[in-house]
């Protein structure tokens, strides 16, 4: 499903430019526009889901595939051995700003130990 007013739907459809580094029929991965670490990628489903709250059992294979892509990107971007963090901010208290499900992949430096 495509949401016309959703910035990540527009990125997935290449209607607005971004540095896309991976794409298949289900997912797109691109560089975060304001990187918080040397490696800061965003991985999203092409089909619009608002957040993790919208993920149902029928999305299990999609989410499994998405995590597999993140693992491969971590290798490709050279952080698999040094370590990295995968984050999905959900809702206001979770710090979610963009309302299209996305997973941050952060690495390339020692990240702060705190997660909250
Ligand atoms: P959130 O806080 O919703 O988890 O994170 C949204 C992320 O999307 C932020 O890290 C922000 O820098 C990134 N972002 C927002 N708008 C754009 C955009 O137009 N292009 C790209 N590449 N990243 C974006
Ligand atoms: Zn969307």
PDB file of C-alpha atoms and ligand atoms in Angstrom:
ATOM      1  CA  UNK A   1       0.000   0.000   0.000  1.00  0.00           C
ATOM      2  CA  UNK A   2       1.313   3.440  -0.972  1.00  0.00           C
ATOM      3  CA  UNK A   3       0.535   6.513   1.128  1.00  0.00           C
ATOM      4  CA  UNK A   4       0.863   9.665  -0.901  1.00  0.00           C
ATOM      5  CA  UNK A   5       1.750  11.890   2.052  1.00  0.00           C
ATOM      6  CA  UNK A   6       4.325   9.468   3.505  1.00  0.00           C
ATOM      7  CA  UNK A   7       7.941  10.464   2.939  1.00  0.00           C
ATOM      8  CA  UNK A   8       9.260   6.875   3.119  1.00  0.00           C
ATOM      9  CA  UNK A   9       6.607   5.617   0.689  1.00  0.00           C
ATOM     10  CA  UNK A  10       7.851   8.328  -1.660  1.00  0.00           C
ATOM     11  CA  UNK A  11      11.470   7.251  -1.131  1.00  0.00           C
ATOM     12  CA  UNK A  12      10.522   3.609  -1.803  1.00  0.00           C
ATOM     13  CA  UNK A  13       8.837   4.685  -5.047  1.00  0.00           C
ATOM     14  CA  UNK A  14      11.855   6.874  -5.910  1.00  0.00           C
ATOM     15  CA  UNK A  15       9.525   9.866  -6.090  1.00  0.00           C
ATOM     16  CA  UNK A  16      11.917  11.756  -3.823  1.00  0.00           C
ATOM     17  CA  UNK A  17      15.647  11.122  -4.021  1.00  0.00           C
ATOM     18  CA  UNK A  18      17.690   9.230  -1.455  1.00  0.00           C
ATOM     19  CA  UNK A  19      20.855   7.151  -1.422  1.00  0.00           C
ATOM     20  CA  UNK A  20      19.265   3.744  -1.972  1.00  0.00           C
ATOM     21  CA  UNK A  21      21.782   1.018  -1.309  1.00  0.00           C
ATOM     22  CA  UNK A  22      19.568  -2.065  -1.519  1.00  0.00           C
ATOM     23  CA  UNK A  23      16.224  -2.876  -3.090  1.00  0.00           C
ATOM     24  CA  UNK A  24      14.160  -5.960  -3.756  1.00  0.00           C
ATOM     25  CA  UNK A  25      10.478  -6.580  -4.351  1.00  0.00           C
ATOM     26  CA  UNK A  26       9.635  -6.161  -0.651  1.00  0.00           C
ATOM     27  CA  UNK A  27      12.236  -3.805   0.859  1.00  0.00           C
ATOM     28  CA  UNK A  28      14.325  -0.716   0.351  1.00  0.00           C
ATOM     29  CA  UNK A  29      17.435   0.312   2.307  1.00  0.00           C
ATOM     30  CA  UNK A  30      18.883   3.813   2.126  1.00  0.00           C
ATOM     31  CA  UNK A  31      21.239   6.105   3.986  1.00  0.00           C
ATOM     32  CA  UNK A  32      19.778   8.222   6.768  1.00  0.00           C
ATOM     33  CA  UNK A  33      19.838  11.885   5.761  1.00  0.00           C
ATOM     34  CA  UNK A  34      21.145  12.913   9.220  1.00  0.00           C
ATOM     35  CA  UNK A  35      23.545  10.119  10.155  1.00  0.00           C
ATOM     36  CA  UNK A  36      24.112   9.571  13.875  1.00  0.00           C
ATOM     37  CA  UNK A  37      27.017   7.166  13.271  1.00  0.00           C
ATOM     38  CA  UNK A  38      29.492   6.469  10.433  1.00  0.00           C
ATOM     39  CA  UNK A  39      27.111   3.758   9.223  1.00  0.00           C
ATOM     40  CA  UNK A  40      23.457   4.784   9.559  1.00  0.00           C
ATOM     41  CA  UNK A  41      21.078   2.992   7.236  1.00  0.00           C
ATOM     42  CA  UNK A  42      17.306   2.733   7.225  1.00  0.00           C
ATOM     43  CA  UNK A  43      15.579  -0.428   6.053  1.00  0.00           C
ATOM     44  CA  UNK A  44      11.864  -0.250   5.252  1.00  0.00           C
ATOM     45  CA  UNK A  45       9.148  -2.413   3.758  1.00  0.00           C
ATOM     46  CA  UNK A  46       7.972  -0.954   0.442  1.00  0.00           C
ATOM     47  CA  UNK A  47       4.392  -1.446   1.486  1.00  0.00           C
ATOM     48  CA  UNK A  48       3.211   1.105   4.043  1.00  0.00           C
ATOM     49  CA  UNK A  49       3.071  -0.019   7.671  1.00  0.00           C
ATOM     50  CA  UNK A  50       2.828   2.770  10.212  1.00  0.00           C
ATOM     51  CA  UNK A  51       4.992   1.194  12.870  1.00  0.00           C
ATOM     52  CA  UNK A  52       5.722  -2.084  14.617  1.00  0.00           C
ATOM     53  CA  UNK A  53       2.201  -1.764  16.031  1.00  0.00           C
ATOM     54  CA  UNK A  54       0.844  -2.562  12.566  1.00  0.00           C
ATOM     55  CA  UNK A  55       2.871  -5.760  12.174  1.00  0.00           C
ATOM     56  CA  UNK A  56       0.691  -8.878  12.316  1.00  0.00           C
ATOM     57  CA  UNK A  57       1.473 -12.601  11.989  1.00  0.00           C
ATOM     58  CA  UNK A  58       1.017 -12.321   8.226  1.00  0.00           C
ATOM     59  CA  UNK A  59       4.121 -10.086   8.151  1.00  0.00           C
ATOM     60  CA  UNK A  60       6.346 -12.661   9.848  1.00  0.00           C
ATOM     61  CA  UNK A  61       8.190 -13.653   6.689  1.00  0.00           C
ATOM     62  CA  UNK A  62       8.597  -9.996   5.698  1.00  0.00           C
ATOM     63  CA  UNK A  63      10.155  -9.119   9.051  1.00  0.00           C
ATOM     64  CA  UNK A  64      12.369 -12.208   8.961  1.00  0.00           C
ATOM     65  CA  UNK A  65      13.519 -11.234   5.478  1.00  0.00           C
ATOM     66  CA  UNK A  66      14.109  -7.655   6.629  1.00  0.00           C
ATOM     67  CA  UNK A  67      16.351  -8.797   9.490  1.00  0.00           C
ATOM     68  CA  UNK A  68      18.276 -11.022   7.089  1.00  0.00           C
ATOM     69  CA  UNK A  69      18.858  -8.034   4.805  1.00  0.00           C
ATOM     70  CA  UNK A  70      20.053  -5.978   7.787  1.00  0.00           C
ATOM     71  CA  UNK A  71      22.515  -8.744   8.686  1.00  0.00           C
ATOM     72  CA  UNK A  72      23.875  -8.776   5.136  1.00  0.00           C
ATOM     73  CA  UNK A  73      24.121  -4.972   5.018  1.00  0.00           C
ATOM     74  CA  UNK A  74      26.046  -5.028   8.309  1.00  0.00           C
ATOM     75  CA  UNK A  75      28.576  -7.318   6.618  1.00  0.00           C
ATOM     76  CA  UNK A  76      28.634  -5.262   3.427  1.00  0.00           C
ATOM     77  CA  UNK A  77      29.231  -2.021   5.342  1.00  0.00           C
ATOM     78  CA  UNK A  78      31.972  -3.598   7.444  1.00  0.00           C
ATOM     79  CA  UNK A  79      30.369  -3.479  10.871  1.00  0.00           C
ATOM     80  CA  UNK A  80      29.366  -7.116  11.349  1.00  0.00           C
ATOM     81  CA  UNK A  81      32.527  -7.900  13.313  1.00  0.00           C
ATOM     82  CA  UNK A  82      32.938  -4.590  15.131  1.00  0.00           C
ATOM     83  CA  UNK A  83      29.271  -4.503  16.103  1.00  0.00           C
ATOM     84  CA  UNK A  84      26.153  -2.535  15.394  1.00  0.00           C
ATOM     85  CA  UNK A  85      22.705  -1.654  16.686  1.00  0.00           C
ATOM     86  CA  UNK A  86      19.270  -2.190  15.138  1.00  0.00           C
ATOM     87  CA  UNK A  87      16.529   0.167  16.376  1.00  0.00           C
ATOM     88  CA  UNK A  88      12.846   0.573  15.613  1.00  0.00           C
ATOM     89  CA  UNK A  89      11.435   3.647  17.302  1.00  0.00           C
ATOM     90  CA  UNK A  90       7.708   3.179  17.874  1.00  0.00           C
ATOM     91  CA  UNK A  91       5.244   5.944  18.696  1.00  0.00           C
ATOM     92  CA  UNK A  92       5.736   9.258  20.454  1.00  0.00           C
ATOM     93  CA  UNK A  93       7.497   7.973  23.558  1.00  0.00           C
ATOM     94  CA  UNK A  94       9.682   5.751  21.373  1.00  0.00           C
ATOM     95  CA  UNK A  95      10.882   8.819  19.473  1.00  0.00           C
ATOM     96  CA  UNK A  96       9.291   7.850  16.169  1.00  0.00           C
ATOM     97  CA  UNK A  97       9.191  10.832  13.814  1.00  0.00           C
ATOM     98  CA  UNK A  98       8.462   9.225  10.446  1.00  0.00           C
ATOM     99  CA  UNK A  99       5.234   7.210  10.444  1.00  0.00           C
ATOM    100  CA  UNK A 100       6.373   4.393   8.154  1.00  0.00           C
ATOM    101  CA  UNK A 101       7.936   1.313   9.764  1.00  0.00           C
ATOM    102  CA  UNK A 102      11.719   1.548   9.568  1.00  0.00           C
ATOM    103  CA  UNK A 103      14.700  -0.151  11.144  1.00  0.00           C
ATOM    104  CA  UNK A 104      17.837   1.862  11.857  1.00  0.00           C
ATOM    105  CA  UNK A 105      21.177   0.095  11.376  1.00  0.00           C
ATOM    106  CA  UNK A 106      23.856   1.998  13.285  1.00  0.00           C
ATOM    107  CA  UNK A 107      27.550   1.198  13.521  1.00  0.00           C
ATOM    108  CA  UNK A 108      31.104   2.154  12.674  1.00  0.00           C
ATOM    109  CA  UNK A 109      31.850   3.538  16.126  1.00  0.00           C
ATOM    110  CA  UNK A 110      31.340   2.500  19.737  1.00  0.00           C
ATOM    111  CA  UNK A 111      27.741   3.493  20.430  1.00  0.00           C
ATOM    112  CA  UNK A 112      26.590   4.784  23.779  1.00  0.00           C
ATOM    113  CA  UNK A 113      25.729   1.922  26.106  1.00  0.00           C
ATOM    114  CA  UNK A 114      22.390   3.475  27.066  1.00  0.00           C
ATOM    115  CA  UNK A 115      19.351   2.450  25.074  1.00  0.00           C
ATOM    116  CA  UNK A 116      16.637   4.463  26.805  1.00  0.00           C
TER     117      UNK A 116
HETATM  118  P1  LIG B   1      12.642   8.022  13.632  1.00  0.00           P
HETATM  119  O1  LIG B   1      12.931   9.002  14.715  1.00  0.00           O
HETATM  120  O2  LIG B   1      11.256   8.185  13.038  1.00  0.00           O
HETATM  121  O3  LIG B   1      12.938   6.619  14.077  1.00  0.00           O
HETATM  122  O4  LIG B   1      13.732   8.306  12.532  1.00  0.00           O
HETATM  123  C1  LIG B   1      13.462   8.831  11.283  1.00  0.00           C
HETATM  124  C2  LIG B   1      14.804   8.933  10.577  1.00  0.00           C
HETATM  125  O5  LIG B   1      14.555   9.248   9.238  1.00  0.00           O
HETATM  126  C3  LIG B   1      15.722  10.012  11.145  1.00  0.00           C
HETATM  127  O6  LIG B   1      16.961   9.411  11.528  1.00  0.00           O
HETATM  128  C4  LIG B   1      15.882  10.988   9.979  1.00  0.00           C
HETATM  129  O7  LIG B   1      17.185  11.529   9.889  1.00  0.00           O
HETATM  130  C5  LIG B   1      15.533  10.134   8.781  1.00  0.00           C
HETATM  131  N1  LIG B   1      14.932  10.880   7.685  1.00  0.00           N
HETATM  132  C6  LIG B   1      13.885  11.754   7.776  1.00  0.00           C
HETATM  133  N2  LIG B   1      13.569  12.240   6.569  1.00  0.00           N
HETATM  134  C7  LIG B   1      14.435  11.662   5.680  1.00  0.00           C
HETATM  135  C8  LIG B   1      14.598  11.781   4.268  1.00  0.00           C
HETATM  136  O8  LIG B   1      13.889  12.514   3.565  1.00  0.00           O
HETATM  137  N3  LIG B   1      15.590  11.044   3.712  1.00  0.00           N
HETATM  138  C9  LIG B   1      16.391  10.216   4.445  1.00  0.00           C
HETATM  139  N4  LIG B   1      17.343   9.530   3.787  1.00  0.00           N
HETATM  140  N5  LIG B   1      16.261  10.080   5.776  1.00  0.00           N
HETATM  141  C10 LIG B   1      15.294  10.798   6.396  1.00  0.00           C
HETATM  142 ZN1  LIG B   2       4.675   4.952   3.977  1.00  0.00          ZN
END
